[in-house]
Short mmCIF file of C-alpha atoms in Angstrom, two decimals:
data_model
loop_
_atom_site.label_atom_id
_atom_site.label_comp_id
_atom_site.label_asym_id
_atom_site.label_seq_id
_atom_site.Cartn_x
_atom_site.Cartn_y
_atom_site.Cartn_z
CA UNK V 1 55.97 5.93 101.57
CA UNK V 2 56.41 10.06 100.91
CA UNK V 3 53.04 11.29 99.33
CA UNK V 4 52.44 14.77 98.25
CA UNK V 5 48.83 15.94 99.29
CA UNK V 6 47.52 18.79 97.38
CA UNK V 7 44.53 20.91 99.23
CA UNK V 8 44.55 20.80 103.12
CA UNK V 9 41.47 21.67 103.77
CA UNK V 10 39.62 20.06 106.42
CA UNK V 11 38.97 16.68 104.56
CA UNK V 12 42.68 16.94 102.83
CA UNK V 13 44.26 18.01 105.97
CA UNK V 14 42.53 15.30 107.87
CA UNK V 15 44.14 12.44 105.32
CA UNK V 16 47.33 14.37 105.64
CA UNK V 17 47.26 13.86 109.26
CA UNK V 18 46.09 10.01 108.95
CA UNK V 19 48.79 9.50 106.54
CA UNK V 20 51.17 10.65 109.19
CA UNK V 21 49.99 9.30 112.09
CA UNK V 22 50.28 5.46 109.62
CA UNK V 23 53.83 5.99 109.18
CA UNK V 24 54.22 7.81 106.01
CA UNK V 25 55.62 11.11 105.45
CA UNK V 26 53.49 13.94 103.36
CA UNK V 27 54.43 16.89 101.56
CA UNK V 28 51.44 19.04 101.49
CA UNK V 29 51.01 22.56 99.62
CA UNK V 30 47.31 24.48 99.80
CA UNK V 31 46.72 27.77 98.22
CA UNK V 32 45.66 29.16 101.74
CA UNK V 33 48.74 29.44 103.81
CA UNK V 34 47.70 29.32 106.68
CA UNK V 35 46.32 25.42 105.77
CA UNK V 36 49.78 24.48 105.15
CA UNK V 37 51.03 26.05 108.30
CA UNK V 38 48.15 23.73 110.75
CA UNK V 39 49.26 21.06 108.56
CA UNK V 40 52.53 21.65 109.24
CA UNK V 41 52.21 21.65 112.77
CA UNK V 42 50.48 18.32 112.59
CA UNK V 43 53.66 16.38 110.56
CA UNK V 44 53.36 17.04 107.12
CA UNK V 45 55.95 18.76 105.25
CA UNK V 46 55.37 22.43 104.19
CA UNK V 47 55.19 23.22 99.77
CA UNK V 48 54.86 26.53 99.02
CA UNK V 49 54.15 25.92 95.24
CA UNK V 50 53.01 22.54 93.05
CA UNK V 51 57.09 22.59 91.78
CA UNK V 52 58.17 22.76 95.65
CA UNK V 53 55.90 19.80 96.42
CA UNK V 54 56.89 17.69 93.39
CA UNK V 55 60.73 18.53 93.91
CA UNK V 56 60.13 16.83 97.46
CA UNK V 57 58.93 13.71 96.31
CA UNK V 58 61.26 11.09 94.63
CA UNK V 59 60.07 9.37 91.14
CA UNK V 60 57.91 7.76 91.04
CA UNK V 61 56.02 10.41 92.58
CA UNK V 62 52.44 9.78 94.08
CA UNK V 63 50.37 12.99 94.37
CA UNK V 64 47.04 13.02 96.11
CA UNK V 65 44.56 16.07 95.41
CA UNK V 66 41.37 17.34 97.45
CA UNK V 67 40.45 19.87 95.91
CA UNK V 68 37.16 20.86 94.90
CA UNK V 69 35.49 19.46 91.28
CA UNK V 70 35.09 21.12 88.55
CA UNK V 71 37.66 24.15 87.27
CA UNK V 72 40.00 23.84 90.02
CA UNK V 73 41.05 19.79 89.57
CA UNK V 74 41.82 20.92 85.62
CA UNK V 75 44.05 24.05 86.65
CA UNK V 76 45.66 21.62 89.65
CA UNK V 77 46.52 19.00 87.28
CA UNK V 78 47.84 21.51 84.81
CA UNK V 79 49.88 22.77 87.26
CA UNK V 80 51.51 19.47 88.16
CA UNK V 81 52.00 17.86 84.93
CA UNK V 82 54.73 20.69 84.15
CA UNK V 83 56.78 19.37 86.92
CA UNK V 84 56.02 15.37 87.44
CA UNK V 85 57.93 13.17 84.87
CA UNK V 86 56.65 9.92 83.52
CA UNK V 87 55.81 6.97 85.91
CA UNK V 88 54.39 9.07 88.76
CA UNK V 89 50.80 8.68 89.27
CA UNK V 90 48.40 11.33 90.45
CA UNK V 91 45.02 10.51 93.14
CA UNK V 92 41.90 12.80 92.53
CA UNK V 93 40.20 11.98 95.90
CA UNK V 94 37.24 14.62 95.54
CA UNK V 95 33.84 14.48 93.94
CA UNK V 96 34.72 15.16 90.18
CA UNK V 97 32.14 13.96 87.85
CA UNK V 98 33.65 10.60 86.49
CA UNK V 99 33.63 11.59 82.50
CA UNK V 100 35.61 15.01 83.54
CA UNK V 101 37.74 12.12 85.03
CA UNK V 102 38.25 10.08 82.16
CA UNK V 103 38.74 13.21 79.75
CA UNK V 104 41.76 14.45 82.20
CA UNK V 105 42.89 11.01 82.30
CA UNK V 106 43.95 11.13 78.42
CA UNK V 107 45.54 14.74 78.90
CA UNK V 108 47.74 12.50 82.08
CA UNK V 109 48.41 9.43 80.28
CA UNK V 110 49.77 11.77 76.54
CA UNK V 111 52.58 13.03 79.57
CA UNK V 112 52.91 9.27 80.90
CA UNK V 113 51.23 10.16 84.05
CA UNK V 114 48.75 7.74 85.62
CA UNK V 115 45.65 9.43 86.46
CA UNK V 116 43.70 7.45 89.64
CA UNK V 117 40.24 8.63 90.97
CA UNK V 118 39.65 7.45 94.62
CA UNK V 119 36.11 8.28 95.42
CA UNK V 120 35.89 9.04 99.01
CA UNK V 121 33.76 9.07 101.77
CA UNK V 122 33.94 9.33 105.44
CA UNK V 123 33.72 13.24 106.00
CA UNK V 124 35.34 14.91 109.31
CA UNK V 125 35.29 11.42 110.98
CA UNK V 126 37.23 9.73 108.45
CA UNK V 127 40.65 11.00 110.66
CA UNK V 128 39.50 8.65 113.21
CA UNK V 129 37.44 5.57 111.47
CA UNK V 130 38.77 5.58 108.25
CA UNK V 131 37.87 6.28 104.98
CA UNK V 132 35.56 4.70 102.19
CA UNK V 133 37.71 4.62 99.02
CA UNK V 134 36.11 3.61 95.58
CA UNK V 135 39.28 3.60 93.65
CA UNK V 136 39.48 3.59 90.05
CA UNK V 137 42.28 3.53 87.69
CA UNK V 138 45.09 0.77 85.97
CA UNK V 139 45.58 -1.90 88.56
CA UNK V 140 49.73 -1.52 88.87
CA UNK V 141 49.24 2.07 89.61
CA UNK V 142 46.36 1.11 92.51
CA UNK V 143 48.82 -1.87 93.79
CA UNK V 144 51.05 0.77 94.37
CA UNK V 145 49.58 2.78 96.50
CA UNK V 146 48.24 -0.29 98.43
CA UNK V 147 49.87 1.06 101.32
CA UNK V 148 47.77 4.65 101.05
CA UNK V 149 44.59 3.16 100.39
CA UNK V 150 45.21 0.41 103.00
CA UNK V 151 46.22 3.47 105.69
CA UNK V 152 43.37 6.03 105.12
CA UNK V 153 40.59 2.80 105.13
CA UNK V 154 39.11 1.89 108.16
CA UNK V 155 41.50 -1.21 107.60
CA UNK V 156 43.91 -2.43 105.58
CA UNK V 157 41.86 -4.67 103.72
CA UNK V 158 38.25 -3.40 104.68
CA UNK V 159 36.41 -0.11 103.29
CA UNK V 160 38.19 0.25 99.81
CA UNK V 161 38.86 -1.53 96.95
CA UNK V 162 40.38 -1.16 93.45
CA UNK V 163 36.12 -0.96 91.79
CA UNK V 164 37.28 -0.86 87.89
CA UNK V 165 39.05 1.22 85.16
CA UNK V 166 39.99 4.88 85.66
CA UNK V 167 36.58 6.85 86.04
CA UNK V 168 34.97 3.82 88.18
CA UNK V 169 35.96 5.11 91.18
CA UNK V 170 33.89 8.53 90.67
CA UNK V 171 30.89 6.78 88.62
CA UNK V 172 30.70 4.25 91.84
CA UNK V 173 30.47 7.35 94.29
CA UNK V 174 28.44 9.35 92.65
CA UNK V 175 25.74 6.26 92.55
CA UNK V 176 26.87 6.14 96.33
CA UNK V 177 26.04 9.60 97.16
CA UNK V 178 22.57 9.18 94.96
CA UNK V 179 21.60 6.77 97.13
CA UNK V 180 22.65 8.74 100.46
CA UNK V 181 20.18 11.13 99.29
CA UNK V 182 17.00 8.64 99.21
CA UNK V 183 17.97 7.79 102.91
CA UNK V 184 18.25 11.16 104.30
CA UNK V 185 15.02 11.76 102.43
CA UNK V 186 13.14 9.12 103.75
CA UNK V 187 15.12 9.64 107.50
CA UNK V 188 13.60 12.95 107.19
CA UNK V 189 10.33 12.37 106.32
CA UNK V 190 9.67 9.52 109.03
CA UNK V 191 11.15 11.73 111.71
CA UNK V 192 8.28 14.54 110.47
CA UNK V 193 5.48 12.54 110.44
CA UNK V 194 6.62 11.14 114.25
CA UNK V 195 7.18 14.96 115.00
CA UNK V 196 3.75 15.86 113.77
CA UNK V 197 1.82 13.66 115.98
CA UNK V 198 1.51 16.09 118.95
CA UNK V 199 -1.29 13.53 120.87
CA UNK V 200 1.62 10.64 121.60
CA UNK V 201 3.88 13.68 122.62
CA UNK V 202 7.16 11.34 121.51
CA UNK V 203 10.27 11.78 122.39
CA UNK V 204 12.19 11.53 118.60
CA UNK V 205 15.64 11.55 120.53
CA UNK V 206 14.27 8.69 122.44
CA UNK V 207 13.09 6.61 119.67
CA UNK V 208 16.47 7.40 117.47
CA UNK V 209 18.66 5.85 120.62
CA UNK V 210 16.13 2.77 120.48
CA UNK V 211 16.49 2.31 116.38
CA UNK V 212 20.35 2.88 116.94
CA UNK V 213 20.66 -0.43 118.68
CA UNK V 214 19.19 -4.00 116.86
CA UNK V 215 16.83 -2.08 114.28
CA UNK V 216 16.82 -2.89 110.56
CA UNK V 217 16.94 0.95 109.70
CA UNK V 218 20.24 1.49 112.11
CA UNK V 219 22.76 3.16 110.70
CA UNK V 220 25.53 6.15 110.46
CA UNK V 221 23.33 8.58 109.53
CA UNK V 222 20.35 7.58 112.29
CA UNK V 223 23.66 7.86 115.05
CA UNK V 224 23.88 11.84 113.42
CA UNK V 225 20.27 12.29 113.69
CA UNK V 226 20.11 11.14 117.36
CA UNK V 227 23.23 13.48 118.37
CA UNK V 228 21.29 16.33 116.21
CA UNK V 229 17.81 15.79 118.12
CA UNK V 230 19.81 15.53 121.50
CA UNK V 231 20.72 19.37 121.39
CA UNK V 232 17.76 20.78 120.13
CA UNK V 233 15.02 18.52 118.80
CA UNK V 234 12.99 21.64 117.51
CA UNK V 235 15.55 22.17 115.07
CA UNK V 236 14.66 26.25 115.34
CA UNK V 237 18.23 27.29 114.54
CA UNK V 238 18.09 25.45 111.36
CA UNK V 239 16.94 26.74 108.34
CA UNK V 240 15.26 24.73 105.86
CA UNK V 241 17.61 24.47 103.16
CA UNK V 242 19.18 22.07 101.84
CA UNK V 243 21.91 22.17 99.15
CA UNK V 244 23.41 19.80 96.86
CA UNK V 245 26.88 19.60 95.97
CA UNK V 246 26.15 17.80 92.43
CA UNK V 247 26.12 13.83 92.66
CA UNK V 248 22.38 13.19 92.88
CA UNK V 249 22.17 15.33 89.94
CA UNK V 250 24.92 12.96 88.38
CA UNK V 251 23.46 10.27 89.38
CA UNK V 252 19.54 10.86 87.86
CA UNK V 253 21.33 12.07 84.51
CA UNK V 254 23.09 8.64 84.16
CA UNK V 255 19.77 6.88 85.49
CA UNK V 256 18.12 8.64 82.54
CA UNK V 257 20.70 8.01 80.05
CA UNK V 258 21.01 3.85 81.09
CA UNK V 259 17.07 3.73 81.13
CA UNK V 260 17.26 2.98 84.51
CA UNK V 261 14.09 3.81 87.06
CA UNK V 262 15.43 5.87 90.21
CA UNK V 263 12.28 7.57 91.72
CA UNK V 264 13.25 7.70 95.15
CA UNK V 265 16.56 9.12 94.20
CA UNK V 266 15.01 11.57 92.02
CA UNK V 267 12.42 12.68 94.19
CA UNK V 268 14.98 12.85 96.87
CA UNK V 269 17.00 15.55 94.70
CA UNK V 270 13.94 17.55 93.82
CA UNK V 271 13.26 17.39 97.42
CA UNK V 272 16.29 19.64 97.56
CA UNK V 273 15.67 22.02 95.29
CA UNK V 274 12.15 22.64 96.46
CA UNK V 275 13.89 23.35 99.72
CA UNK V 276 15.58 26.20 98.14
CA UNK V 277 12.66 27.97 96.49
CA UNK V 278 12.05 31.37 98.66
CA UNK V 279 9.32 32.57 95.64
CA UNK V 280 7.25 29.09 95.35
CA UNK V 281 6.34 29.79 92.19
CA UNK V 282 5.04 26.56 91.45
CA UNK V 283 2.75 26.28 94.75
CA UNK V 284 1.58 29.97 94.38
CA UNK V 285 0.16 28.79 91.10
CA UNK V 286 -1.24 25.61 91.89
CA UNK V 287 -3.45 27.96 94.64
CA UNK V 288 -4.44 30.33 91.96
CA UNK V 289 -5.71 27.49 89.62
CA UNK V 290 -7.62 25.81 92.54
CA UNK V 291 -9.20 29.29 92.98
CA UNK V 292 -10.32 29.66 89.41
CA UNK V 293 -11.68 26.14 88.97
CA UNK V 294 -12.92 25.45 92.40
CA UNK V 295 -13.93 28.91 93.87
CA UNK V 296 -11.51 27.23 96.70
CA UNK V 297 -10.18 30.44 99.07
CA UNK V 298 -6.50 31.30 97.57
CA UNK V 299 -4.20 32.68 100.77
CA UNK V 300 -2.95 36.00 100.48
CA UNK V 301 1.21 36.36 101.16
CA UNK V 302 1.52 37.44 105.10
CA UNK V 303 -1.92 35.59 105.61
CA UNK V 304 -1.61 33.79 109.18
CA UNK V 305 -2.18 30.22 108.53
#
């Protein structure tokens, strides 16, 4: 099957390259060239423009984009609705927020163009294990690209599925990515309170490898952490920041909406942002007050501790 892959970045380029190590031949266009050119020395076809990649394919077309959410998915789409035709069907594999993906899908299906989101997960190791794929969209259009889905998943039949209408896919991985957040959270937090305990001097790369194997909290993410300790347990070059790149958010707003309880998710994300605040606004003033109620000492910025 020929598939046209739009962004070859490093998660695009990767499914590029799975794609054509399955079989299938790709036609691939990025706005960076020199993404198209590493892609093209991996297999895939070379597009120099959205019309170059959608003259390659033959109707009905199947056009897969990575690209990143917001803006950039409308003006992508835009761009290749003037040159698909009706019957081809177009694959937003990247983190868009699932009712931008339902409003785009009416603007796709007024030109006859199926509109499928494929929720994906896997990150740089998806090129060798596979992808998760939470695909949404109308069931003949995800029955044809059976043989897409089947080659990016870790198997044909394992690691993705076909999860509901168009917009499913995205709702079901942004709820997926929520939830990654509460176990990276609480990951984090049991590794600090281990850390902390200077008496037992423990070894946290130690215990990871032992929770790796036959534990109840083993898992992808405890592998990462145990690779991650291995080099430098201290963690010095690391700064404490952590970003968010928008599901979590996503995922409280719908929690509120559905009058659903997600604390741990929740605190999880505002874990985050407290992670980013260089002024502490909040904690200088909860001093202060403690000071005025409480005569308790309030510690002067540059204070040693």
């Amino acid at each position: 099957m020929r598939v046209g892959m739009v962004g070859l970045g490093k998660m695009g380029g990767n499914m590029a390259l799975r794609l054509v190590r399955a079989g299938h031949e790709v036609v691939g266009f990025d706005l960076d060239p020199a993404a198209v050119s590493a892609a093209a020395d991996a297999g895939v076809g070379p597009s120099g423009s959205l019309a170059e990649l959608a003259a390659a394919l033959e109707p009905p077309r199947a056009v897969w984009m990575m690209v990143p959410a917001g803006p950039a998915v409308d003006a992508t789409i835009g761009g290749l609705l003037a040159h698909l035709a009706p019957g081809d069907v177009v694959v937003d594999g990247g983190n868009s927020y699932y009712k931008d993906t339902r409003r785009r899908s009416h603007a796709c299906h007024e030109a006859g163009i199926q509109l499928v989101d494929a929720g994906t997960s896997g990150g740089v190791w998806g090129l060798t294990d596979g992808y998760s794929l939470m695909v949404g969209g109308d069931e003949e259009a995800v029955e044809r690209l059976r043989p897409v889905f089947a080659a990016l998943a870790p198997g044909p039949e394992t690691g993705w599925g076909r999860v509901g209408p168009t917009g499913a896919g995205h709702f079901v991985k942004m709820v997926h990515n929520g939830i990654e957040y509460g176990l990276m959270q609480a990951y984090a937090e049991g590794f600090a309170v281990l850390r902390a305990k200077d008496e037992l001097d423990l070894d946290l790369h130690a215990i990871a490898e032992i929770w790796r194997f036959g534990s109840v909290v083993r898992s992808w993410l405890l592998d990462i952490i145990s690779d991650v300790l291995a080099a430098d347990a201290s963690l010095a070059d690391v700064a404490p920041y952590v970003p968010d790149s928008g599901e979590g958010r996503w995922t409280v707003f719908e929690a509120i909406d559905l009058d659903v309880p997600t604390p741990v998710i929740a605190l999880a994300l505002m874990r985050r942002l407290t992670s980013r605040d260089e002024v502490a606004y909040a904690d200088r003033l909860l001093s202060a007050m403690r000071g005025g109620f409480g005569g308790h000492a309030i510690r002067k910025t540059g204070e040693a501790l």
